[in-house]
Short mmCIF file of C-alpha atoms and ligand atoms in Angstrom, two decimals:
data_model
loop_
_atom_site.label_atom_id
_atom_site.label_comp_id
_atom_site.label_asym_id
_atom_site.label_seq_id
_atom_site.Cartn_x
_atom_site.Cartn_y
_atom_site.Cartn_z
CA MET A 1 17.08 -15.07 36.30
CA LYS A 2 15.29 -14.61 33.03
CA TYR A 3 16.82 -12.46 30.35
CA GLU A 4 15.06 -10.46 27.72
CA LEU A 5 16.35 -10.16 24.17
CA VAL A 6 16.65 -6.64 22.77
CA ALA A 7 17.37 -6.35 19.07
CA GLY A 8 17.39 -3.73 16.36
CA PHE A 9 18.09 -4.00 12.65
CA GLU A 10 20.10 -2.12 10.07
CA THR A 11 18.87 -3.33 6.73
CA HIS A 12 20.61 -2.51 3.47
CA ILE A 13 18.48 -2.71 0.36
CA GLU A 14 19.83 -2.28 -3.15
CA LEU A 15 17.59 -0.03 -5.20
CA ALA A 16 16.39 -1.25 -8.59
CA THR A 17 17.45 1.85 -10.52
CA ASP A 18 18.99 1.28 -13.97
CA THR A 19 22.06 3.34 -13.20
CA LYS A 20 24.31 3.91 -10.19
CA ILE A 21 23.85 6.58 -7.55
CA PHE A 22 26.49 9.07 -8.74
CA CYS A 23 27.24 8.08 -12.36
CA SER A 24 25.50 6.50 -15.32
CA CYS A 25 27.09 3.03 -15.06
CA SER A 26 24.76 0.03 -15.11
CA THR A 27 23.59 -1.53 -11.85
CA ALA A 28 22.94 -4.94 -13.46
CA PHE A 29 23.86 -7.93 -11.28
CA GLY A 30 26.78 -10.02 -12.55
CA GLY A 31 28.79 -8.98 -15.62
CA ALA A 32 32.53 -9.38 -16.15
CA PRO A 33 34.51 -7.94 -13.21
CA ASN A 34 35.01 -4.17 -13.44
CA SER A 35 32.96 -3.88 -16.62
CA HIS A 36 30.30 -1.61 -15.08
CA CYS A 37 32.70 1.06 -13.94
CA CYS A 38 33.84 4.56 -14.74
CA PRO A 39 36.22 7.10 -13.13
CA VAL A 40 33.42 8.29 -10.81
CA CYS A 41 32.44 4.94 -9.31
CA ILE A 42 36.00 3.75 -8.89
CA GLY A 43 36.69 7.04 -7.16
CA LEU A 44 39.48 8.53 -9.25
CA PRO A 45 40.71 11.88 -7.92
CA GLY A 46 39.24 14.88 -9.68
CA THR A 47 35.94 13.24 -10.63
CA LEU A 48 32.68 14.68 -9.37
CA PRO A 49 29.62 12.70 -8.30
CA LYS A 50 26.14 13.71 -9.46
CA LEU A 51 23.16 12.38 -7.51
CA ASN A 52 20.70 10.17 -9.40
CA LYS A 53 17.23 11.67 -8.90
CA LYS A 54 15.60 8.24 -9.05
CA VAL A 55 17.49 7.21 -5.91
CA VAL A 56 15.92 10.07 -3.97
CA GLU A 57 12.50 9.15 -5.36
CA TYR A 58 12.89 5.48 -4.36
CA GLY A 59 14.15 6.46 -0.92
CA ILE A 60 11.10 8.68 -0.45
CA LYS A 61 8.84 5.80 -1.52
CA ALA A 62 10.47 3.57 1.08
CA GLY A 63 9.93 6.24 3.73
CA LEU A 64 6.28 6.74 2.81
CA ALA A 65 5.60 3.00 2.73
CA THR A 66 6.95 2.72 6.28
CA HIS A 67 5.03 5.76 7.59
CA GLY A 68 8.14 7.94 7.98
CA LYS A 69 8.43 11.70 7.65
CA ILE A 70 10.22 12.85 4.51
CA ALA A 71 12.84 15.49 5.25
CA ASN A 72 12.47 18.62 3.12
CA ILE A 73 16.19 19.07 3.38
CA SER A 74 18.73 16.29 3.53
CA LYS A 75 22.44 16.09 2.88
CA MET A 76 25.15 13.66 1.84
CA ASP A 77 28.08 12.94 4.15
CA ARG A 78 31.41 11.20 3.79
CA LYS A 79 31.99 8.15 5.96
CA ASN A 80 35.74 7.67 6.09
CA TYR A 81 37.28 4.27 6.19
CA CYS A 82 40.10 2.54 4.44
CA TYR A 83 39.49 -0.82 2.83
CA PRO A 84 40.20 -2.08 -0.69
CA ASP A 85 36.49 -2.43 -1.59
CA LEU A 86 36.28 1.37 -1.53
CA SER A 87 39.13 2.95 -3.43
CA LYS A 88 38.47 6.59 -2.55
CA ALA A 89 38.63 5.70 1.17
CA TYR A 90 35.24 7.12 2.00
CA GLN A 91 31.69 6.06 1.35
CA ILE A 92 29.13 8.70 0.44
CA SER A 93 26.26 8.19 2.86
CA GLN A 94 23.99 10.25 5.12
CA LEU A 95 24.40 10.76 8.84
CA TYR A 96 23.42 14.23 10.01
CA ALA A 97 20.40 14.81 7.78
CA PRO A 98 18.94 11.58 6.40
CA LEU A 99 16.21 11.45 3.79
CA THR A 100 13.41 10.09 5.98
CA ILE A 101 12.84 10.20 9.72
CA GLY A 102 10.87 7.84 11.96
CA GLY A 103 8.11 5.54 10.79
CA TYR A 104 7.38 1.96 11.69
CA VAL A 105 6.75 -1.58 10.44
CA GLU A 106 3.59 -3.16 11.81
CA LEU A 107 3.69 -6.85 12.72
CA SER A 108 0.67 -9.14 12.52
CA SER A 109 0.24 -8.87 16.30
CA GLY A 110 -0.34 -5.13 15.83
CA LYS A 111 3.01 -4.33 17.46
CA LYS A 112 4.92 -1.58 15.70
CA ILE A 113 8.67 -1.83 15.26
CA ARG A 114 9.70 1.81 15.13
CA LEU A 115 12.22 3.04 12.59
CA HIS A 116 14.85 5.58 13.50
CA HIS A 117 15.41 6.76 9.94
CA ILE A 118 16.15 5.69 6.36
CA HIS A 119 19.14 7.07 4.50
CA ILE A 120 20.56 6.68 1.01
CA GLU A 121 24.16 5.72 0.27
CA GLU A 122 26.45 4.02 -2.22
CA ASP A 123 27.44 0.36 -2.07
CA ALA A 124 31.10 -0.65 -2.03
CA GLY A 125 32.88 -3.05 -4.39
CA LYS A 126 33.38 -6.73 -3.74
CA LEU A 127 36.53 -8.59 -2.78
CA ILE A 128 37.00 -11.96 -4.40
CA HIS A 129 39.41 -14.37 -2.75
CA SER A 130 40.86 -16.96 -5.07
CA HIS A 131 43.93 -19.25 -4.90
CA GLY A 132 45.52 -17.22 -2.15
CA ASP A 133 45.05 -13.91 -3.98
CA THR A 134 42.45 -11.24 -3.49
CA TYR A 135 40.84 -9.43 -6.40
CA VAL A 136 38.57 -6.40 -6.38
CA ASP A 137 35.45 -6.08 -8.49
CA TYR A 138 34.02 -2.55 -8.49
CA ASN A 139 30.85 -3.40 -10.42
CA ARG A 140 28.85 -3.12 -7.21
CA GLY A 141 30.64 0.08 -6.16
CA GLY A 142 28.20 2.97 -6.45
CA VAL A 143 25.08 0.83 -6.67
CA PRO A 144 22.44 2.77 -4.71
CA LEU A 145 21.33 1.50 -1.32
CA ILE A 146 18.89 2.54 1.32
CA GLU A 147 19.70 1.68 4.88
CA ILE A 148 16.67 1.21 7.12
CA VAL A 149 17.61 1.64 10.75
CA SER A 150 15.14 0.36 13.34
CA GLU A 151 14.85 1.17 17.00
CA PRO A 152 15.76 -1.72 19.36
CA ASP A 153 12.10 -2.78 19.59
CA ILE A 154 12.44 -6.47 18.77
CA ARG A 155 12.04 -8.80 21.77
CA TYR A 156 11.62 -12.23 20.15
CA ILE A 157 13.33 -14.02 17.32
CA ASP A 158 9.96 -14.57 15.64
CA GLU A 159 9.41 -10.82 15.63
CA ALA A 160 12.75 -10.44 13.87
CA ARG A 161 11.71 -12.91 11.19
CA GLU A 162 8.41 -11.16 10.64
CA TYR A 163 10.05 -7.73 10.60
CA VAL A 164 12.43 -8.78 7.81
CA GLU A 165 9.66 -10.50 5.86
CA LYS A 166 7.41 -7.45 6.15
CA LEU A 167 10.16 -5.11 4.95
CA GLN A 168 10.86 -7.43 2.04
CA GLN A 169 7.18 -7.59 1.16
CA VAL A 170 6.55 -3.86 1.28
CA MET A 171 9.71 -2.90 -0.65
CA ARG A 172 8.76 -5.37 -3.38
CA TYR A 173 5.20 -4.02 -3.49
CA ILE A 174 6.40 -0.49 -4.12
CA GLY A 175 8.82 -1.81 -6.73
CA ILE A 176 12.05 -0.27 -5.45
CA SER A 177 13.98 -3.51 -4.99
CA ASP A 178 13.69 -7.23 -5.58
CA CYS A 179 15.07 -7.77 -2.03
CA ARG A 180 16.77 -11.05 -2.93
CA MET A 181 18.78 -11.92 0.14
CA GLN A 182 20.68 -14.70 -1.63
CA GLU A 183 21.91 -12.23 -4.28
CA GLY A 184 22.78 -9.63 -1.68
CA SER A 185 20.17 -7.06 -2.71
CA MET A 186 18.94 -7.19 0.89
CA ARG A 187 21.39 -7.62 3.78
CA CYS A 188 20.84 -7.31 7.49
CA ASP A 189 23.00 -6.30 10.41
CA VAL A 190 21.47 -7.12 13.78
CA ASN A 191 22.26 -5.36 17.03
CA ILE A 192 21.68 -7.60 20.02
CA SER A 193 21.81 -7.14 23.74
CA VAL A 194 20.19 -8.87 26.70
CA ARG A 195 18.91 -7.53 30.01
CA PRO A 196 17.24 -8.98 33.09
CA GLU A 197 13.51 -9.22 32.48
CA GLY A 198 11.75 -6.14 33.82
CA SER A 199 14.85 -3.97 33.55
CA GLU A 200 14.59 -0.77 31.50
CA LYS A 201 18.31 -0.24 31.05
CA LEU A 202 19.81 -1.47 27.80
CA GLY A 203 22.70 -3.94 28.02
CA THR A 204 25.90 -3.72 26.00
CA ARG A 205 25.20 -4.70 22.43
CA THR A 206 27.03 -6.61 19.78
CA GLU A 207 26.40 -6.33 16.08
CA ILE A 208 26.22 -9.32 13.74
CA LYS A 209 27.09 -8.15 10.25
CA ASN A 210 25.83 -8.88 6.78
CA MET A 211 23.45 -11.78 7.05
CA ASN A 212 21.91 -12.95 3.85
CA SER A 213 19.11 -15.31 4.78
CA ILE A 214 16.24 -15.20 7.21
CA SER A 215 17.10 -18.60 8.65
CA ASN A 216 20.69 -17.47 9.33
CA ILE A 217 19.42 -14.34 11.04
CA MET A 218 17.26 -16.44 13.34
CA LYS A 219 19.99 -18.95 14.11
CA ALA A 220 22.59 -16.23 14.70
CA MET A 221 20.28 -14.32 17.03
CA GLU A 222 19.51 -17.43 19.03
CA TYR A 223 23.18 -18.26 19.35
CA GLU A 224 24.15 -14.74 20.30
CA TYR A 225 21.36 -14.45 22.89
CA GLU A 226 22.52 -17.69 24.59
CA ARG A 227 26.16 -16.62 24.42
CA GLN A 228 25.49 -13.27 26.10
CA VAL A 229 23.27 -14.79 28.80
CA ASP A 230 25.91 -17.47 29.56
CA LEU A 231 28.61 -14.83 29.74
CA ILE A 232 26.67 -12.66 32.19
CA GLU A 233 25.57 -15.58 34.35
CA ASN A 234 29.18 -16.68 34.66
CA GLY A 235 30.25 -13.28 35.88
CA GLY A 236 31.58 -12.02 32.56
CA LYS A 237 30.78 -8.88 30.62
CA VAL A 238 29.55 -8.45 27.06
CA VAL A 239 32.04 -6.48 25.02
CA GLN A 240 30.80 -4.10 22.35
CA GLU A 241 32.04 -5.62 19.12
CA THR A 242 31.19 -6.48 15.56
CA LEU A 243 30.61 -10.16 14.89
CA ARG A 244 30.49 -12.43 11.91
CA TYR A 245 28.08 -15.35 11.83
CA ASP A 246 29.36 -18.65 10.45
CA ASP A 247 26.49 -20.84 9.36
CA ALA A 248 28.68 -23.93 8.99
CA THR A 249 29.42 -23.98 12.72
CA ASN A 250 26.40 -21.94 13.83
CA THR A 251 28.59 -19.62 15.91
CA THR A 252 29.53 -15.96 15.90
CA SER A 253 33.11 -14.72 15.99
CA SER A 254 34.64 -11.32 16.48
CA MET A 255 35.56 -9.22 13.41
CA ARG A 256 36.59 -6.04 15.19
CA SER A 257 35.68 -3.96 18.20
CA LYS A 258 32.47 -2.17 17.41
CA GLU A 259 33.01 1.29 16.07
CA ASP A 260 30.81 4.26 16.78
CA ALA A 261 29.84 6.99 14.35
CA HIS A 262 32.67 9.25 15.56
CA ASP A 263 35.25 6.66 14.48
CA TYR A 264 34.35 7.38 10.88
CA ARG A 265 34.94 11.12 11.04
CA TYR A 266 31.79 11.83 9.12
CA PHE A 267 31.59 15.21 7.45
CA ARG A 268 29.41 16.86 4.86
CA ASP A 269 30.41 15.90 1.31
CA PRO A 270 31.37 19.18 -0.31
CA ASP A 271 30.95 17.78 -3.83
CA LEU A 272 27.20 17.28 -3.55
CA VAL A 273 24.41 19.80 -3.24
CA THR A 274 21.72 19.79 -0.55
CA ILE A 275 18.71 17.65 -1.44
CA CYS A 276 15.56 19.76 -1.29
CA VAL A 277 12.20 18.04 -1.54
CA THR A 278 8.97 20.02 -1.44
CA ASP A 279 5.75 18.77 0.15
CA GLU A 280 4.15 18.85 -3.31
CA GLU A 281 6.85 16.55 -4.66
CA VAL A 282 6.30 14.16 -1.76
CA GLU A 283 2.55 14.17 -2.44
CA GLU A 284 3.18 13.46 -6.10
CA ILE A 285 5.35 10.44 -5.26
CA LYS A 286 2.79 9.29 -2.71
CA SER A 287 0.10 9.24 -5.38
CA THR A 288 2.12 6.70 -7.38
CA LEU A 289 2.29 4.17 -4.53
CA PRO A 290 0.05 1.11 -4.73
CA GLU A 291 -2.16 0.07 -1.84
CA LEU A 292 0.22 -1.45 0.72
CA PRO A 293 0.00 -5.07 1.85
CA THR A 294 -1.05 -4.33 5.45
CA GLU A 295 -3.93 -2.14 4.25
CA LYS A 296 -4.94 -4.73 1.68
CA TYR A 297 -4.86 -7.44 4.32
CA LYS A 298 -7.13 -5.45 6.63
CA ARG A 299 -9.54 -4.71 3.79
CA TYR A 300 -9.78 -8.36 2.73
CA VAL A 301 -10.55 -9.51 6.26
CA SER A 302 -12.96 -6.78 7.33
CA GLU A 303 -14.72 -5.93 4.08
CA TYR A 304 -14.67 -9.22 2.21
CA GLY A 305 -14.83 -11.70 5.08
CA VAL A 306 -11.72 -13.52 3.86
CA PRO A 307 -10.20 -15.63 6.71
CA GLU A 308 -7.02 -14.09 8.14
CA LYS A 309 -4.79 -16.91 7.01
CA ASP A 310 -6.10 -16.69 3.45
CA ALA A 311 -5.76 -12.91 3.43
CA GLN A 312 -2.12 -13.33 4.37
CA LEU A 313 -1.54 -15.63 1.41
CA LEU A 314 -3.39 -13.32 -0.98
CA THR A 315 -1.38 -10.27 0.05
CA LYS A 316 2.03 -11.90 0.25
CA TYR A 317 2.91 -10.84 -3.29
CA ARG A 318 1.57 -7.87 -5.19
CA ASN A 319 0.73 -9.87 -8.33
CA ILE A 320 -1.57 -12.22 -6.41
CA SER A 321 -3.44 -9.45 -4.63
CA GLU A 322 -3.89 -7.48 -7.85
CA TYR A 323 -5.21 -10.59 -9.58
CA PHE A 324 -7.63 -11.14 -6.70
CA ASP A 325 -8.75 -7.49 -6.75
CA LYS A 326 -9.68 -7.82 -10.43
CA ALA A 327 -11.25 -11.26 -10.09
CA ILE A 328 -13.74 -10.15 -7.43
CA THR A 329 -15.29 -7.27 -9.38
CA ASP A 330 -19.03 -7.16 -8.51
CA LEU A 331 -18.93 -10.46 -6.62
CA LYS A 332 -21.13 -10.79 -3.54
CA LYS A 333 -18.80 -13.35 -1.98
CA PRO A 334 -15.16 -12.59 -2.79
CA LYS A 335 -14.25 -15.68 -0.80
CA THR A 336 -15.32 -17.85 -3.76
CA ALA A 337 -12.51 -16.34 -5.85
CA SER A 338 -10.02 -16.50 -2.99
CA ASN A 339 -10.73 -20.23 -2.52
CA PHE A 340 -10.03 -20.89 -6.19
CA ILE A 341 -6.78 -18.90 -6.07
CA ILE A 342 -5.44 -20.44 -2.87
CA GLY A 343 -6.71 -23.90 -3.74
CA GLN A 344 -6.43 -24.74 -7.40
CA MET A 345 -4.09 -22.00 -8.60
CA PHE A 346 -1.55 -22.34 -5.79
CA ARG A 347 -1.45 -26.07 -6.53
CA ILE A 348 0.11 -25.36 -9.92
CA LEU A 349 2.33 -22.55 -8.56
CA GLN A 350 4.47 -24.54 -6.23
CA THR A 351 7.56 -22.44 -5.53
CA GLU A 352 7.62 -19.00 -3.94
CA GLU A 353 9.06 -17.63 -7.20
CA ASP A 354 6.09 -19.07 -9.10
CA LYS A 355 3.67 -17.49 -6.68
CA GLU A 356 5.43 -14.15 -6.84
CA ALA A 357 5.30 -14.13 -10.66
CA PHE A 358 1.72 -15.47 -10.56
CA ASP A 359 1.75 -16.41 -14.21
CA VAL A 360 -1.46 -18.39 -14.81
CA LYS A 361 -3.28 -18.91 -18.09
CA THR A 362 -6.67 -17.97 -16.70
CA THR A 363 -7.21 -14.21 -16.59
CA PRO A 364 -8.84 -12.58 -13.55
CA GLU A 365 -11.77 -11.66 -15.80
CA GLN A 366 -12.25 -15.33 -16.69
CA LEU A 367 -12.17 -16.35 -13.04
CA ASN A 368 -14.67 -13.61 -12.31
CA GLU A 369 -17.01 -14.98 -14.97
CA LEU A 370 -16.86 -18.43 -13.43
CA CYS A 371 -17.49 -17.09 -9.91
CA LYS A 372 -20.52 -15.18 -11.19
CA LEU A 373 -22.02 -18.41 -12.55
CA ILE A 374 -21.71 -19.91 -9.08
CA GLU A 375 -23.23 -16.87 -7.42
CA GLY A 376 -26.10 -16.89 -9.89
CA GLY A 377 -26.81 -20.50 -8.97
CA LYS A 378 -26.12 -21.58 -12.56
CA VAL A 379 -23.35 -24.02 -11.73
CA GLN A 380 -22.46 -25.87 -8.58
CA ASN A 381 -19.07 -25.85 -6.92
CA ASN A 382 -18.00 -29.27 -8.15
CA LEU A 383 -18.60 -28.45 -11.77
CA ALA A 384 -16.92 -25.08 -11.33
CA LYS A 385 -13.85 -26.71 -9.84
CA SER A 386 -13.38 -29.21 -12.61
CA THR A 387 -14.01 -26.46 -15.14
CA LEU A 388 -11.34 -24.26 -13.60
CA ASP A 389 -8.81 -27.07 -13.88
CA LYS A 390 -9.47 -27.22 -17.62
CA MET A 391 -9.37 -23.43 -17.91
CA LEU A 392 -6.01 -23.26 -16.16
CA GLU A 393 -4.62 -25.76 -18.61
CA SER A 394 -5.97 -24.19 -21.79
CA GLY A 395 -6.43 -20.51 -20.98
CA LYS A 396 -9.92 -20.69 -22.45
CA PRO A 397 -13.00 -19.12 -20.80
CA CYS A 398 -15.47 -21.22 -18.79
CA THR A 399 -18.11 -21.02 -21.52
CA GLU A 400 -15.93 -23.43 -23.51
CA TYR A 401 -16.63 -26.13 -20.97
CA ILE A 402 -20.02 -25.31 -19.51
CA SER A 403 -22.95 -25.61 -21.92
CA GLU A 404 -26.27 -23.80 -21.86
CA GLU A 405 -27.75 -27.08 -20.79
CA ASP A 406 -25.36 -27.30 -17.84
CA MET A 407 -26.46 -23.87 -16.75
CA ALA A 408 -30.18 -24.44 -17.28
CA GLY A 409 -30.58 -25.53 -13.70
CA LEU A 410 -32.41 -28.60 -12.53
CA ASP A 411 -36.07 -29.18 -12.20
CA ASP A 412 -36.98 -29.77 -8.56
CA SER A 413 -39.01 -32.89 -9.25
CA PHE A 414 -36.09 -34.35 -11.22
CA VAL A 415 -33.87 -33.91 -8.15
CA ASP A 416 -36.58 -35.52 -6.00
CA ASP A 417 -36.62 -38.50 -8.36
CA LEU A 418 -32.86 -38.84 -8.19
CA CYS A 419 -32.95 -38.74 -4.39
CA ARG A 420 -35.56 -41.52 -4.32
CA GLN A 421 -33.47 -43.61 -6.72
CA ALA A 422 -30.40 -43.02 -4.58
CA ILE A 423 -32.14 -44.34 -1.49
CA GLU A 424 -33.32 -47.44 -3.35
CA ALA A 425 -29.88 -48.07 -4.79
CA ASN A 426 -28.12 -47.81 -1.42
CA PRO A 427 -30.14 -49.83 1.12
CA LYS A 428 -27.11 -50.69 3.20
CA ALA A 429 -26.01 -47.08 3.58
CA VAL A 430 -29.55 -46.03 4.49
CA GLU A 431 -29.67 -48.73 7.17
CA GLN A 432 -26.34 -47.57 8.61
CA TYR A 433 -27.52 -43.97 8.61
CA LYS A 434 -30.65 -44.94 10.52
CA GLN A 435 -28.44 -46.64 13.11
CA GLY A 436 -26.71 -43.34 13.69
CA LYS A 437 -23.78 -43.48 11.27
CA GLU A 438 -24.18 -39.98 9.85
CA LYS A 439 -21.54 -40.30 7.17
CA ALA A 440 -23.20 -43.27 5.49
CA ILE A 441 -25.62 -40.88 3.83
CA MET A 442 -22.82 -39.58 1.60
CA ALA A 443 -23.24 -42.67 -0.58
CA CYS A 444 -26.74 -41.50 -1.52
CA MET A 445 -25.56 -37.99 -2.02
CA GLY A 446 -22.76 -39.17 -4.32
CA TYR A 447 -25.36 -40.98 -6.43
CA VAL A 448 -27.41 -37.81 -6.91
CA MET A 449 -24.42 -35.61 -7.66
CA LYS A 450 -23.11 -38.09 -10.18
CA ASN A 451 -26.41 -38.52 -11.97
CA SER A 452 -27.09 -34.79 -12.03
CA LYS A 453 -23.56 -34.28 -13.43
CA GLY A 454 -22.67 -32.20 -10.42
CA LYS A 455 -25.44 -29.73 -11.10
CA ALA A 456 -27.56 -30.42 -8.04
CA ASN A 457 -27.05 -28.24 -4.98
CA ALA A 458 -25.27 -30.48 -2.48
CA GLN A 459 -26.83 -28.88 0.62
CA ASP A 460 -30.38 -29.18 -0.80
CA VAL A 461 -29.80 -32.79 -1.79
CA LEU A 462 -28.56 -33.69 1.67
CA GLU A 463 -31.66 -32.21 3.29
CA LYS A 464 -34.00 -33.87 0.81
CA ILE A 465 -32.49 -37.31 1.35
CA LYS A 466 -32.52 -36.94 5.13
CA SER A 467 -36.19 -35.97 5.17
CA MET A 468 -37.10 -38.83 2.79
CA ILE A 469 -35.38 -41.41 5.00
CA SER A 470 -36.82 -40.32 8.30
ZN1 LIG B 1 30.44 4.64 -12.88
#
């Protein structure tokens, strides 16, 4: 029997606010243990939390960017549990009335992974195990989080990868988080179950907690899928539980039996007021959002004729797409600029971090100027390419390297002469071409391009030479 994978995600994302969710302590990563703390965020009795407005704003941005509905009224609840990373023995979160409802993340196939809701909450502290002792660092306690809860719409491990990448991309675009999985500012819990293919009924699910890299998520899901299928095929039953993934052994192991919401005895936090957001406020926040990557991607492909694969590269990071948007001002063929970005610029921006920062010496205006020379027929591609290399090194405009003479264009009869000379100079290649070896003609073409200093139009030259030979 074939089994279908059914998976849903709970994704925690740390918000890039300067201060914590209920006090004015810094949210900066690192710092000496317990140096970014105050009575509120270590939960001393008698202190009162006060909600950071920016957290609500960022949460609304996340909801809008994932097509969710923003709740006009939402509330904070206490999630009760006892563990040393949370000294007041409850986490302030949202259960009954979260900030945003519904929405979806669209994959490249067009499939939409629906979201159940997004809520805001506080992060807990960190336990540090060292030399047989355990220490607590509350610097992270009270750092604001959003939790994005998806419906169990994921059927393939590749869909899971793309879902996480898309979330990462969109949250970075709207500037609410750096989503660095290795630093813990984005962490995923995955709910997994399997069911016989064709069945509508959901199987019993397990939850793999706190994964901090996309490759671990994929490996853990694969392992857990196989484990559940094996179990069922051997007459066993999947038990609802919370698992930990160990990347050293590539296995999952049980942490605890999976709890349900009622285990936490959630109740409304009486210390915090109801969050009221008007439609006007939502509209105002919406107007500050940039164009989102999926929309940009569609625009590049349909309006500009950029190939899909290139459009994906251009929209991966906001800095690249904004550079491209500026560089193509008034261009007839935006693809010229996209080729330069993906070709020559990406070559000097080798790591993903480099690409994300997109710090190149050539300004988009300078690239635009160069592209316009090509479109105007003033320079040929070869010359433009070598010019761009120099521009990228120096930061100077193309006019530094291309003279008036270069741009003067070539007299047609001069090109004819060069073609004739090329044929005379390459008798062997001409002979081979006549015998059917198409590529041999490139020797003649090379001669013309070289002697015209790359100014001749390659396509014209090719046609001229061919007609002269035959
Ligand atoms: Zn504090």
